[in-house]
Coordinates of C-alpha atoms in Angstrom, one line a residue:
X1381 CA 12.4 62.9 20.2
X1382 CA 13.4 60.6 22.9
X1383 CA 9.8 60.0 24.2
X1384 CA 9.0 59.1 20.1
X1385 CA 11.6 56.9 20.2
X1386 CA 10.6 55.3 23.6
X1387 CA 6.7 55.1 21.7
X1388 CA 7.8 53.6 18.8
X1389 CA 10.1 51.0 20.9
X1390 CA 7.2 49.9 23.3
X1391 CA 4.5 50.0 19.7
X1392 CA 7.1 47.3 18.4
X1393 CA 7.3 45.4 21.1
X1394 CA 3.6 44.8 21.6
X1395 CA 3.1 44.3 18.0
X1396 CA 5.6 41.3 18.4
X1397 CA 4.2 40.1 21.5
X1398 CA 0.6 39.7 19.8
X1399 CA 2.7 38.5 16.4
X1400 CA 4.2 35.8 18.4
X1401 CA 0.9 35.2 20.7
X1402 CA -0.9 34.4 17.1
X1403 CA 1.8 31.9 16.3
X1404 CA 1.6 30.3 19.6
X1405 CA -2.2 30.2 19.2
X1406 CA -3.1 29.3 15.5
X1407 CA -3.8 25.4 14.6
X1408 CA -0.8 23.5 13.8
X1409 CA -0.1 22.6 10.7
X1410 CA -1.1 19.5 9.5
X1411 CA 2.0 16.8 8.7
X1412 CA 2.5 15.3 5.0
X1413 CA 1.7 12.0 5.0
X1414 CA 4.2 9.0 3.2
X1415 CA 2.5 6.6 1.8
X1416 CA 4.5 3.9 0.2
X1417 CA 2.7 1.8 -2.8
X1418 CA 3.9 -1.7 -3.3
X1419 CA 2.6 -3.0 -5.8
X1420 CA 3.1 -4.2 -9.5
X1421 CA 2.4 -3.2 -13.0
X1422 CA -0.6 -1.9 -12.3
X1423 CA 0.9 0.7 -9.4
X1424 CA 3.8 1.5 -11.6
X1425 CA 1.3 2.7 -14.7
X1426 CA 2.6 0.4 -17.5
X1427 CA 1.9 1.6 -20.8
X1428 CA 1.2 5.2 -19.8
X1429 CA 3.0 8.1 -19.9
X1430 CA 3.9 8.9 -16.4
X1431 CA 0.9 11.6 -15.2
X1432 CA -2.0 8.7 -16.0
X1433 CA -0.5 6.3 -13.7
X1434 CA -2.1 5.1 -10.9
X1435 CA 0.0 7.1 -8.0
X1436 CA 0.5 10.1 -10.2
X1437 CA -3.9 9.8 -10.3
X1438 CA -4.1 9.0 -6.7
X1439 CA -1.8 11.7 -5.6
X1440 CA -3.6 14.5 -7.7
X1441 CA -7.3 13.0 -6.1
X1442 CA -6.0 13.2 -2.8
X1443 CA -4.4 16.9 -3.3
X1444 CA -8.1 17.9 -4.6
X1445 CA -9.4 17.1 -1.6
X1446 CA -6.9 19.1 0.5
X1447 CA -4.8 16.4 1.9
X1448 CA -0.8 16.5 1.8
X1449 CA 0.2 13.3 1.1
X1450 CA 3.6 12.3 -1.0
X1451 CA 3.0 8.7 -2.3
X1452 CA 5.8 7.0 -3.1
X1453 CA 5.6 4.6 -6.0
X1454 CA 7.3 1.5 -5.2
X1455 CA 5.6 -0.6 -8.2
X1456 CA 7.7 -2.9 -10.1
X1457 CA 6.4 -4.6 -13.2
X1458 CA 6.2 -8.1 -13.4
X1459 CA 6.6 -8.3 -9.7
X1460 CA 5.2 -10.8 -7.6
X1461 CA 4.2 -11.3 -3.9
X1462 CA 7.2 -13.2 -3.3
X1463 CA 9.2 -10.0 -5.0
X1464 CA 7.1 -7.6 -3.0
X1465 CA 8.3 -9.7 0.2
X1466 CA 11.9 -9.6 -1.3
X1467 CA 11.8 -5.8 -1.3
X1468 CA 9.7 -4.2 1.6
X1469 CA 12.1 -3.9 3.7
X1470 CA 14.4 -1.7 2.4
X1471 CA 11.4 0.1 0.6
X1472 CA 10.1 1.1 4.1
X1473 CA 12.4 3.8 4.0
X1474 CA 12.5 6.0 7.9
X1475 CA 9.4 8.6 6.5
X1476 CA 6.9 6.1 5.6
X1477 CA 4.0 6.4 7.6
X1478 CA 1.6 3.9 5.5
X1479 CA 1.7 1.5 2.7
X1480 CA -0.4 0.5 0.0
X1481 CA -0.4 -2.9 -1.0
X1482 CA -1.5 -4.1 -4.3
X1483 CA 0.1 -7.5 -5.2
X1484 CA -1.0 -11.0 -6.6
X1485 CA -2.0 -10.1 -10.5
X1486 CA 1.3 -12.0 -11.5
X1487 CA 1.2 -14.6 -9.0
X1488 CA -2.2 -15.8 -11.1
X1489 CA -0.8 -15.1 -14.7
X1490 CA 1.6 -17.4 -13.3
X1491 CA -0.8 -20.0 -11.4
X1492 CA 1.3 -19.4 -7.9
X1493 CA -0.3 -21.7 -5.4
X1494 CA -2.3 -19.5 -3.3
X1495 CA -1.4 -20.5 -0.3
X1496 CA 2.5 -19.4 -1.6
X1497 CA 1.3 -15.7 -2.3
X1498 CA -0.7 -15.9 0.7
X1499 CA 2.5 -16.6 3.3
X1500 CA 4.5 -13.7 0.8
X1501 CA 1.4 -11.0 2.2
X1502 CA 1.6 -12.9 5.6
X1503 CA 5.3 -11.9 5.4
X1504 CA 4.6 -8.2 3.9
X1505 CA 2.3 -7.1 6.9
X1506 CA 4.2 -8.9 9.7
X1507 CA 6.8 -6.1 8.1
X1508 CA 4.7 -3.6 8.5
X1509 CA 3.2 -4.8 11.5
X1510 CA 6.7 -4.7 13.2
X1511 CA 7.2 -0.7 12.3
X1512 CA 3.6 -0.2 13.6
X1513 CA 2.2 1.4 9.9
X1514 CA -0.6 1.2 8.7
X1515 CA -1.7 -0.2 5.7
X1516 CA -4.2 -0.7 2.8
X1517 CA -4.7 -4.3 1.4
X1518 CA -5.6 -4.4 -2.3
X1519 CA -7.1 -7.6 -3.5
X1520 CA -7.9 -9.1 -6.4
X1521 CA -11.0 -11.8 -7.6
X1522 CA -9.1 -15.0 -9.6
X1523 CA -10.7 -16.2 -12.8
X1524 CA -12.1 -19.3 -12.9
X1525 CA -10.1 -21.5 -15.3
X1526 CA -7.7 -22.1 -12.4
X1527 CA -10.4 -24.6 -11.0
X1528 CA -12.9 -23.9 -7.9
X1529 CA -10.6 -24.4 -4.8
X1530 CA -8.2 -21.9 -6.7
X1531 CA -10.4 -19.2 -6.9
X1532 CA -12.0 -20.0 -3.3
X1533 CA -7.7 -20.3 -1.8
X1534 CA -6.7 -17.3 -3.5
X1535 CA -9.9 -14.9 -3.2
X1536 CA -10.2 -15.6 0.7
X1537 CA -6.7 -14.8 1.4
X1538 CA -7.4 -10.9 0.9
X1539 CA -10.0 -10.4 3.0
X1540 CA -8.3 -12.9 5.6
X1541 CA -5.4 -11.1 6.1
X1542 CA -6.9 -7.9 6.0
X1543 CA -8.9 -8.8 9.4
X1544 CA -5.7 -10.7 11.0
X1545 CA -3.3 -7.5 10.6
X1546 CA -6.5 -5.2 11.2
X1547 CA -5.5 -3.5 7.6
X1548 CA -7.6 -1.2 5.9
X1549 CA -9.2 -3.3 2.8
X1550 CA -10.7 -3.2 -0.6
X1551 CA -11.5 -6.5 -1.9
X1552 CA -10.6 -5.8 -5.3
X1553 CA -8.0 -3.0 -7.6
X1554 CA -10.2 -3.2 -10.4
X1555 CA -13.6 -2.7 -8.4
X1556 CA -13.9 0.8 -9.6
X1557 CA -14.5 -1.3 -13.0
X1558 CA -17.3 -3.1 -12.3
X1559 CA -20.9 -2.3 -12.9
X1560 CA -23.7 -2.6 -10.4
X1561 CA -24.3 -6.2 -10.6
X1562 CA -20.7 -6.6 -10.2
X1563 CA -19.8 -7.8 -13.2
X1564 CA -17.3 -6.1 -15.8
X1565 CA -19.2 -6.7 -19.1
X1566 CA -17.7 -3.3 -20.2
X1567 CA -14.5 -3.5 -18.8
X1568 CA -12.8 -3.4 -22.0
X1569 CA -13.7 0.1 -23.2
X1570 CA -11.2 0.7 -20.1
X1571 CA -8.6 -1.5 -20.7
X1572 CA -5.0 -1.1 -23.1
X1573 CA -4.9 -3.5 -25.8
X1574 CA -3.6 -6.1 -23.6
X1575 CA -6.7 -6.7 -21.7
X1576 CA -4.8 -6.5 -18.6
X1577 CA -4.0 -3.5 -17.9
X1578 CA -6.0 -0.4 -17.7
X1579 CA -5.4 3.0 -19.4
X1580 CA -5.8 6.4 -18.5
X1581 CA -9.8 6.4 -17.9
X1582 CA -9.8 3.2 -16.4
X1583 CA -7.0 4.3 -13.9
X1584 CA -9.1 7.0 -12.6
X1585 CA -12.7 5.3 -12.4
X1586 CA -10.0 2.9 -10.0
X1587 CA -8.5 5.9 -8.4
X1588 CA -12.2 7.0 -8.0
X1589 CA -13.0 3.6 -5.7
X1590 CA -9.1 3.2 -4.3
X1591 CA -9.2 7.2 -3.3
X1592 CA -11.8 7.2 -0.2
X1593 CA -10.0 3.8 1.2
X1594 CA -6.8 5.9 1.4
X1595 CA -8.1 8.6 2.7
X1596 CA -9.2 5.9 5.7
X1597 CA -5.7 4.8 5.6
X1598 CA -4.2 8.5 6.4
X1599 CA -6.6 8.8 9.1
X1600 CA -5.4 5.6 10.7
X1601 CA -1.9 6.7 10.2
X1602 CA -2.7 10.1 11.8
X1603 CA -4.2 8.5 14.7
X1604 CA -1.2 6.3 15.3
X1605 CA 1.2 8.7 14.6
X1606 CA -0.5 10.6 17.6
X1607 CA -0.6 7.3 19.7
X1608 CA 3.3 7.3 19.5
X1609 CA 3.7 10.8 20.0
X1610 CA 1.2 10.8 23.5

């Protein structure tokens, strides 16, 4: 009985040893990423129910494509860049790894001077410059009624910034709208009643271009969360 015993003892112990040696050896598990969204209306889903909004969208697109990601939806409607500057700071909350940024539709409803909406970004990203996150700049293309040096002022300031604070970029949240040529002569079927704001379809044919540039943005934040950690 003793020398069973002693077996079963020393049969335990080595199947703990190789238990433990296959902990020590298997991949580690890769982190959830934070993402924060700052945005306006058009993060925060206005005028859907709460699954068709854009982060709810986003977060199920990135989940289908195996990455954990918790994206935080910071959108506030109505909000502004100058808002958006009021508030990132105490959005950035200690787990935020990235941030989406996708702010300037009510700075032109209201005809904000671009270069005004252009210091309130400037501001945002020397923000997240500071805590060393990276961070996706969404732009938008002004119409044209504001006159020519409007649209030229406000749809340079995007693309601008974007290269200054070496952000990840897409020139434009409602690009997954567009047709080939560009243009959005179909935009509409897309859009709520409003005309401003897109519903359920429309959010994902945006998720569908917004989606591989935030997939580049949790790669970036991957490679310097493992900058800090080295």
């Amino acid at each position: 009985m003793t020398g069973l015993v002693t077996y079963g003892l020393r049969a335990f112990g080595l199947k703990a040893a190789l238990v433990l040696a296959g902990l020590a050896s298997a991949p580690a598990q890769a982190q959830q990423t934070d993402i924060l969204a700052l945005g306006d209306s058009l993060t925060q889903g206005y005028g859907l129910i709460e699954q068709e909004g854009f982060v709810p969208q986003l977060r199920e697109w990135l989940a289908e494509r195996g990455h954990d990601v918790r994206v935080v939806n910071a959108g506030v409607s109505g909000d502004t860049t100058a808002g958006g500057l009021s508030r990132v700071e105490w959005s950035l909350t200690p787990e935020i790894d990235a941030m989406i940024v996708a702010l300037g539709g009510n700075d032109l409803l209201r005809g904000i001077a671009p270069e005004v909406a252009r210091a309130n970004l400037d501001g945002i990203l020397q923000v997240a410059a500071e805590r060393d996150l990276a961070v996706l700049l969404i732009g938008l293309t002004a119409p044209g009624n504001y006159g020519a040096a409007y649209k030229r002022d406000f749809d340079a300031m995007y693309p601008e910034l974007a290269e200054e604070y070496d952000a990840v970029y897409l020139d434009d949240f409602f690009a997954g709208l567009r047709g080939p040529d560009g243009g959005m002569p179909d935009a509409a079927r897309f859009m709520q009643p409003d005309g401003i704001h897109p519903d359920a379809t429309g959010v994902a044919r945006i998720v569908e271009t917004v989606g591989p540039k935030v997939e580049e943005l949790i790669e970036r934040a991957d490679t310097q969360a493992g900058s800090d950690g080295g």
